[in-house]
Amino acid sequence: MTKYRIMTFDGGGTLGALSLQLLNRLVQQNPKLIRNTHVFAGNSIGSFTALALASGRSPKEIFQYFKEKILPAFSVSRPGGPVFNQQLPYSGFINAVRTFFPSDLRLKNLKKRIVVPAFQLYSPELNRWTPVLFHNFPGSPYLDEKASDVILRSSGAPANQRAYQNYVDGYVVAANPSTASISFAVGKAKVPLDQIAVLSIGTGEAPTRLKRDTHGWGMVSADNIRPENLKDLPPNWGVLLDRSPNEPLLPFLSIVGSGSGYYETMVSSNLLGNRFFRLNPRIPNLSYTDPSVVPTAIEIANKTNLQPAVQFLGKNWG
């Protein structure tokens, strides 16, 4: 019998709208969904959702704030885009997150357990960089960390945003934090594996692929990479300018994020079997940084068949 319930949220920038709309639809079907969840986990924009839920905010309130205050932070691009400069003026996102969460709200004050991955660029204790899993389970060294700081540390996507307090986006560790959450349930909460259930909500599965011959590719694959000569840059792992609609602009970074997300789903499913459910509808290639994609993302969420998820929750969430 399921006794310990975990809900996780992927990163995905503006596509957080898709996961939030899916969540709101699920809550309409199962009003006890949030109350009966023991752990909320999230990466990047998913960490905003996870910590907001863990602090007692409703899915409807979170989504409204996301649309009114978070999305505008994604609306202005800087020259050079994601290749030679920051794509986003990160200050707007920082202000929006800090405004939503009280300045004195710390992980120890949250009403639910949380797990949030990030990557620390330099750890004085280890004398190297290291992945970090922020959490508020008993004995956590992060209990006094501010909720807003943890979210921002998990959300500084390399090539799109600057690092925050020497941390970058958790997607370089775990784009989908389900496996990490399971490990904390077993290792910290001492819950047997056969009593754990996980609902993993993604931000859409796009048909990203590389079917072309990648022989000889490097991170740059050219001697002259001045911005004015970008049109002459040959295909490479760093940036792919002559891409088709289903090819990634930043192949290496996309592999890190998408690859780890698929991996986490595979491992979590192997650990829990039918007590793991992945809700991640197929989507066209949509921008993570362009707010104009949000209506499309919401439409996809509204058209997604939730019956399999509702049946899973009925068995495992009550």
CSV table of C-alpha atoms in Angstrom, one decimal:
chain,number,residue,atom,x,y,z
A,1,MET,CA,0.0,0.0,0.0
A,2,THR,CA,1.3,3.4,-0.9
A,3,LYS,CA,2.1,5.5,2.1
A,4,TYR,CA,4.6,8.1,0.8
A,5,ARG,CA,3.7,10.3,-2.1
A,6,ILE,CA,6.1,12.5,-4.1
A,7,MET,CA,5.3,15.0,-6.8
A,8,THR,CA,8.1,16.4,-9.1
A,9,PHE,CA,8.3,19.2,-11.6
A,10,ASP,CA,10.8,19.5,-14.5
A,11,GLY,CA,12.5,22.7,-15.5
A,12,GLY,CA,11.6,24.4,-18.8
A,13,GLY,CA,11.4,28.2,-18.5
A,14,THR,CA,8.2,29.5,-20.1
A,15,LEU,CA,7.0,25.9,-20.6
A,16,GLY,CA,6.4,25.8,-16.9
A,17,ALA,CA,3.0,27.0,-18.0
A,18,LEU,CA,2.3,23.5,-19.4
A,19,SER,CA,3.1,21.7,-16.1
A,20,LEU,CA,1.1,24.3,-14.0
A,21,GLN,CA,-2.0,23.9,-16.2
A,22,LEU,CA,-1.7,20.1,-16.0
A,23,LEU,CA,-1.4,20.4,-12.2
A,24,ASN,CA,-4.5,22.7,-12.0
A,25,ARG,CA,-6.5,20.2,-14.0
A,26,LEU,CA,-5.4,17.4,-11.8
A,27,VAL,CA,-6.4,19.2,-8.7
A,28,GLN,CA,-9.9,19.8,-10.1
A,29,GLN,CA,-10.1,16.0,-10.5
A,30,ASN,CA,-8.6,15.2,-7.1
A,31,PRO,CA,-9.0,18.1,-4.6
A,32,LYS,CA,-6.9,16.2,-2.0
A,33,LEU,CA,-3.9,15.9,-4.4
A,34,ILE,CA,-1.7,18.6,-2.8
A,35,ARG,CA,-2.7,17.8,0.8
A,36,ASN,CA,-1.9,14.1,0.4
A,37,THR,CA,1.6,14.8,-1.1
A,38,HIS,CA,4.5,14.4,1.3
A,39,VAL,CA,7.4,15.7,-0.9
A,40,PHE,CA,7.5,18.3,-3.7
A,41,ALA,CA,10.6,18.3,-5.9
A,42,GLY,CA,11.5,20.6,-8.8
A,43,ASN,CA,14.3,21.8,-11.0
A,44,SER,CA,14.7,25.3,-12.4
A,45,ILE,CA,11.2,26.7,-13.0
A,46,GLY,CA,9.9,23.5,-11.4
A,47,SER,CA,11.6,24.5,-8.2
A,48,PHE,CA,9.4,27.6,-8.1
A,49,THR,CA,6.3,25.4,-8.3
A,50,ALA,CA,7.6,22.9,-5.8
A,51,LEU,CA,8.6,25.3,-3.1
A,52,ALA,CA,5.5,27.4,-3.6
A,53,LEU,CA,3.3,24.3,-3.1
A,54,ALA,CA,5.4,23.3,-0.1
A,55,SER,CA,4.9,26.7,1.4
A,56,GLY,CA,1.1,26.4,1.2
A,57,ARG,CA,0.3,28.3,-1.9
A,58,SER,CA,-2.4,26.9,-4.1
A,59,PRO,CA,-1.8,25.8,-7.7
A,60,LYS,CA,-4.3,28.4,-9.0
A,61,GLU,CA,-2.4,31.2,-7.1
A,62,ILE,CA,1.0,29.9,-8.3
A,63,PHE,CA,-0.1,29.8,-12.0
A,64,GLN,CA,-1.7,33.3,-11.8
A,65,TYR,CA,1.6,34.7,-10.4
A,66,PHE,CA,3.6,32.8,-13.0
A,67,LYS,CA,1.6,34.4,-15.8
A,68,GLU,CA,1.6,37.9,-14.4
A,69,LYS,CA,5.0,38.3,-12.9
A,70,ILE,CA,7.4,35.4,-13.9
A,71,LEU,CA,6.7,35.4,-17.6
A,72,PRO,CA,7.6,39.1,-18.2
A,73,ALA,CA,11.1,38.3,-16.9
A,74,PHE,CA,11.5,36.2,-20.1
A,75,SER,CA,10.3,38.8,-22.5
A,76,VAL,CA,13.5,40.7,-23.3
A,77,SER,CA,16.5,39.2,-25.2
A,78,ARG,CA,19.9,40.8,-25.2
A,79,PRO,CA,22.1,41.0,-28.4
A,80,GLY,CA,23.9,37.8,-29.1
A,81,GLY,CA,21.1,35.6,-27.9
A,82,PRO,CA,22.1,32.4,-26.2
A,83,VAL,CA,25.4,32.1,-28.0
A,84,PHE,CA,27.6,35.1,-27.1
A,85,ASN,CA,25.7,36.8,-24.4
A,86,GLN,CA,23.0,36.4,-21.8
A,87,GLN,CA,19.7,35.9,-23.5
A,88,LEU,CA,17.6,37.0,-20.5
A,89,PRO,CA,17.9,40.1,-18.2
A,90,TYR,CA,18.0,37.9,-15.1
A,91,SER,CA,17.2,40.7,-12.7
A,92,GLY,CA,13.4,40.6,-13.5
A,93,PHE,CA,13.2,36.9,-12.7
A,94,ILE,CA,15.2,37.5,-9.4
A,95,ASN,CA,12.8,40.2,-8.4
A,96,ALA,CA,9.7,38.2,-9.2
A,97,VAL,CA,10.8,35.2,-7.2
A,98,ARG,CA,11.9,37.3,-4.2
A,99,THR,CA,8.6,39.2,-4.3
A,100,PHE,CA,6.5,36.0,-4.2
A,101,PHE,CA,8.3,34.4,-1.2
A,102,PRO,CA,8.7,36.2,2.1
A,103,SER,CA,12.3,37.2,2.7
A,104,ASP,CA,12.4,35.3,5.9
A,105,LEU,CA,10.9,32.1,4.5
A,106,ARG,CA,13.5,29.3,4.9
A,107,LEU,CA,13.5,25.7,4.1
A,108,LYS,CA,12.9,24.8,7.7
A,109,ASN,CA,9.6,26.8,7.6
A,110,LEU,CA,8.1,24.9,4.7
A,111,LYS,CA,5.0,22.8,5.4
A,112,LYS,CA,6.2,19.9,3.2
A,113,ARG,CA,9.5,18.2,2.4
A,114,ILE,CA,11.3,19.4,-0.8
A,115,VAL,CA,14.2,18.4,-3.0
A,116,VAL,CA,15.8,20.9,-5.4
A,117,PRO,CA,18.9,20.1,-7.5
A,118,ALA,CA,21.5,22.8,-8.4
A,119,PHE,CA,25.1,22.8,-9.4
A,120,GLN,CA,27.7,24.7,-7.3
A,121,LEU,CA,30.6,26.0,-9.3
A,122,TYR,CA,33.0,26.0,-6.4
A,123,SER,CA,32.7,24.3,-3.0
A,124,PRO,CA,35.2,25.6,-0.5
A,125,GLU,CA,34.7,22.4,1.5
A,126,LEU,CA,35.5,20.1,-1.4
A,127,ASN,CA,37.8,22.5,-3.3
A,128,ARG,CA,36.0,21.7,-6.6
A,129,TRP,CA,32.6,22.1,-8.2
A,130,THR,CA,29.8,19.8,-7.2
A,131,PRO,CA,26.1,18.9,-7.6
A,132,VAL,CA,23.9,20.0,-4.7
A,133,LEU,CA,20.5,18.6,-3.7
A,134,PHE,CA,18.8,21.1,-1.4
A,135,HIS,CA,16.3,19.6,0.9
A,136,ASN,CA,14.6,20.0,4.3
A,137,PHE,CA,14.6,16.5,5.6
A,138,PRO,CA,15.8,16.0,9.2
A,139,GLY,CA,19.5,16.8,9.6
A,140,SER,CA,19.7,18.8,6.4
A,141,PRO,CA,22.5,21.4,6.3
A,142,TYR,CA,20.3,23.6,4.2
A,143,LEU,CA,17.4,24.3,6.7
A,144,ASP,CA,18.4,27.9,7.1
A,145,GLU,CA,18.6,28.6,3.4
A,146,LYS,CA,16.1,31.1,2.0
A,147,ALA,CA,13.4,29.5,-0.2
A,148,SER,CA,13.9,32.2,-2.9
A,149,ASP,CA,17.7,31.7,-2.9
A,150,VAL,CA,17.3,28.0,-3.4
A,151,ILE,CA,15.0,28.5,-6.4
A,152,LEU,CA,17.3,31.1,-8.0
A,153,ARG,CA,20.3,28.8,-7.5
A,154,SER,CA,18.5,26.0,-9.4
A,155,SER,CA,17.4,28.3,-12.2
A,156,GLY,CA,20.5,30.0,-13.7
A,157,ALA,CA,20.6,28.2,-17.0
A,158,PRO,CA,24.1,28.4,-18.6
A,159,ALA,CA,24.0,30.4,-21.9
A,160,ASN,CA,20.6,31.9,-21.0
A,161,GLN,CA,21.1,33.4,-17.5
A,162,ARG,CA,23.9,34.3,-15.2
A,163,ALA,CA,24.9,32.1,-12.3
A,164,TYR,CA,23.3,33.0,-9.0
A,165,GLN,CA,25.4,32.9,-5.8
A,166,ASN,CA,27.9,30.7,-7.7
A,167,TYR,CA,25.3,28.1,-8.7
A,168,VAL,CA,23.8,27.2,-12.0
A,169,ASP,CA,20.7,25.5,-13.2
A,170,GLY,CA,19.9,22.1,-11.7
A,171,TYR,CA,19.2,20.6,-15.1
A,172,VAL,CA,23.0,19.9,-15.4
A,173,VAL,CA,22.4,17.5,-12.5
A,174,ALA,CA,18.9,16.2,-12.8
A,175,ALA,CA,16.4,17.7,-15.3
A,176,ASN,CA,13.8,15.5,-13.8
A,177,PRO,CA,14.3,15.2,-10.0
A,178,SER,CA,12.3,12.0,-9.5
A,179,THR,CA,15.1,9.6,-8.7
A,180,ALA,CA,16.7,12.1,-6.3
A,181,SER,CA,13.4,12.4,-4.5
A,182,ILE,CA,13.0,8.6,-4.2
A,183,SER,CA,16.5,8.4,-2.7
A,184,PHE,CA,15.6,10.9,0.0
A,185,ALA,CA,12.4,9.1,0.8
A,186,VAL,CA,14.3,5.9,1.3
A,187,GLY,CA,17.5,7.3,2.8
A,188,LYS,CA,16.2,10.1,5.0
A,189,ALA,CA,12.5,9.4,5.6
A,190,LYS,CA,13.2,5.6,5.9
A,191,VAL,CA,10.2,4.7,3.8
A,192,PRO,CA,10.4,1.2,2.2
A,193,LEU,CA,10.6,1.4,-1.6
A,194,ASP,CA,7.4,-0.5,-2.1
A,195,GLN,CA,5.4,2.2,-0.2
A,196,ILE,CA,6.5,5.1,-2.4
A,197,ALA,CA,4.6,6.6,-5.3
A,198,VAL,CA,5.8,9.4,-7.6
A,199,LEU,CA,3.9,11.6,-10.0
A,200,SER,CA,6.4,13.3,-12.3
A,201,ILE,CA,5.1,16.3,-14.3
A,202,GLY,CA,7.2,17.5,-17.2
A,203,THR,CA,7.2,20.6,-19.4
A,204,GLY,CA,6.5,18.7,-22.7
A,205,GLU,CA,8.4,16.2,-24.7
A,206,ALA,CA,9.6,17.7,-28.0
A,207,PRO,CA,10.8,15.7,-31.0
A,208,THR,CA,14.4,16.9,-30.7
A,209,ARG,CA,16.8,14.8,-32.6
A,210,LEU,CA,20.1,14.8,-34.6
A,211,LYS,CA,19.9,12.5,-37.6
A,212,ARG,CA,22.8,14.0,-39.5
A,213,ASP,CA,26.4,12.8,-39.5
A,214,THR,CA,28.2,14.3,-36.5
A,215,HIS,CA,31.6,12.9,-37.4
A,216,GLY,CA,34.3,15.5,-36.8
A,217,TRP,CA,32.2,17.8,-34.7
A,218,GLY,CA,33.8,19.8,-31.9
A,219,MET,CA,32.5,22.4,-29.5
A,220,VAL,CA,33.2,25.1,-32.1
A,221,SER,CA,34.5,23.4,-35.3
A,222,ALA,CA,35.9,26.6,-36.7
A,223,ASP,CA,39.0,28.8,-36.3
A,224,ASN,CA,37.1,32.1,-36.8
A,225,ILE,CA,34.1,32.5,-34.5
A,226,ARG,CA,33.7,36.3,-34.4
A,227,PRO,CA,30.0,37.1,-34.1
A,228,GLU,CA,29.9,38.9,-37.5
A,229,ASN,CA,31.1,35.6,-39.1
A,230,LEU,CA,28.5,33.4,-37.4
A,231,LYS,CA,26.9,32.6,-40.8
A,232,ASP,CA,30.0,30.8,-41.8
A,233,LEU,CA,30.2,28.6,-38.6
A,234,PRO,CA,30.0,24.9,-39.5
A,235,PRO,CA,27.8,22.5,-37.6
A,236,ASN,CA,29.2,21.7,-34.1
A,237,TRP,CA,28.2,20.6,-30.6
A,238,GLY,CA,28.3,24.2,-29.2
A,239,VAL,CA,25.8,25.9,-31.5
A,240,LEU,CA,24.0,24.6,-34.5
A,241,LEU,CA,22.9,27.5,-36.8
A,242,ASP,CA,21.8,25.6,-39.9
A,243,ARG,CA,19.4,23.4,-37.9
A,244,SER,CA,16.1,22.0,-38.9
A,245,PRO,CA,13.0,22.7,-36.8
A,246,ASN,CA,13.6,19.5,-34.8
A,247,GLU,CA,17.3,20.0,-34.2
A,248,PRO,CA,18.6,21.8,-31.1
A,249,LEU,CA,20.3,25.3,-31.3
A,250,LEU,CA,22.7,24.3,-28.5
A,251,PRO,CA,23.2,20.5,-29.0
A,252,PHE,CA,25.5,19.8,-26.1
A,253,LEU,CA,23.4,21.7,-23.5
A,254,SER,CA,20.3,20.1,-24.9
A,255,ILE,CA,21.7,16.6,-24.6
A,256,VAL,CA,22.7,17.3,-21.0
A,257,GLY,CA,19.2,18.5,-20.1
A,258,SER,CA,17.0,16.1,-22.2
A,259,GLY,CA,19.3,13.1,-21.8
A,260,SER,CA,19.2,13.3,-18.0
A,261,GLY,CA,15.4,13.8,-18.0
A,262,TYR,CA,14.9,10.6,-20.0
A,263,TYR,CA,17.4,8.8,-17.8
A,264,GLU,CA,15.7,9.8,-14.6
A,265,THR,CA,12.4,8.6,-15.9
A,266,MET,CA,13.8,5.2,-16.8
A,267,VAL,CA,15.5,4.7,-13.5
A,268,SER,CA,12.5,5.9,-11.4
A,269,SER,CA,10.2,3.6,-13.4
A,270,ASN,CA,12.5,0.7,-12.8
A,271,LEU,CA,12.6,1.4,-9.1
A,272,LEU,CA,8.9,1.8,-8.6
A,273,GLY,CA,7.2,0.1,-11.5
A,274,ASN,CA,3.5,1.0,-11.7
A,275,ARG,CA,3.9,3.3,-8.7
A,276,PHE,CA,5.7,5.8,-11.0
A,277,PHE,CA,3.7,7.9,-13.4
A,278,ARG,CA,5.3,10.3,-15.9
A,279,LEU,CA,2.9,13.1,-17.2
A,280,ASN,CA,4.7,14.7,-20.1
A,281,PRO,CA,2.7,15.3,-23.3
A,282,ARG,CA,4.3,15.5,-26.7
A,283,ILE,CA,4.8,19.1,-27.9
A,284,PRO,CA,6.3,20.7,-31.0
A,285,ASN,CA,9.7,22.4,-30.5
A,286,LEU,CA,8.7,25.4,-28.3
A,287,SER,CA,11.1,28.0,-26.9
A,288,TYR,CA,11.9,27.9,-23.2
A,289,THR,CA,12.5,31.7,-23.1
A,290,ASP,CA,9.7,33.1,-25.4
A,291,PRO,CA,6.5,34.0,-23.5
A,292,SER,CA,4.6,33.9,-26.8
A,293,VAL,CA,4.6,30.1,-26.7
A,294,VAL,CA,2.5,30.0,-23.5
A,295,PRO,CA,-0.9,30.0,-25.1
A,296,THR,CA,0.2,26.9,-27.2
A,297,ALA,CA,1.5,25.2,-24.1
A,298,ILE,CA,-1.7,25.8,-22.2
A,299,GLU,CA,-3.8,24.5,-25.1
A,300,ILE,CA,-1.7,21.3,-25.2
A,301,ALA,CA,-2.2,20.9,-21.4
A,302,ASN,CA,-5.9,21.4,-21.8
A,303,LYS,CA,-6.2,18.8,-24.6
A,304,THR,CA,-4.0,16.2,-22.8
A,305,ASN,CA,-5.9,13.1,-21.8
A,306,LEU,CA,-5.6,13.0,-18.0
A,307,GLN,CA,-7.5,9.8,-17.4
A,308,PRO,CA,-4.4,7.6,-17.0
A,309,ALA,CA,-3.0,10.1,-14.5
A,310,VAL,CA,-6.3,10.3,-12.6
A,311,GLN,CA,-6.5,6.6,-12.4
A,312,PHE,CA,-2.9,6.4,-11.1
A,313,LEU,CA,-3.7,9.1,-8.5
A,314,GLY,CA,-6.9,7.2,-7.4
A,315,LYS,CA,-4.8,4.1,-6.7
A,316,ASN,CA,-1.9,5.9,-5.0
A,317,TRP,CA,-3.1,9.3,-3.6
A,318,GLY,CA,-6.6,8.5,-2.4
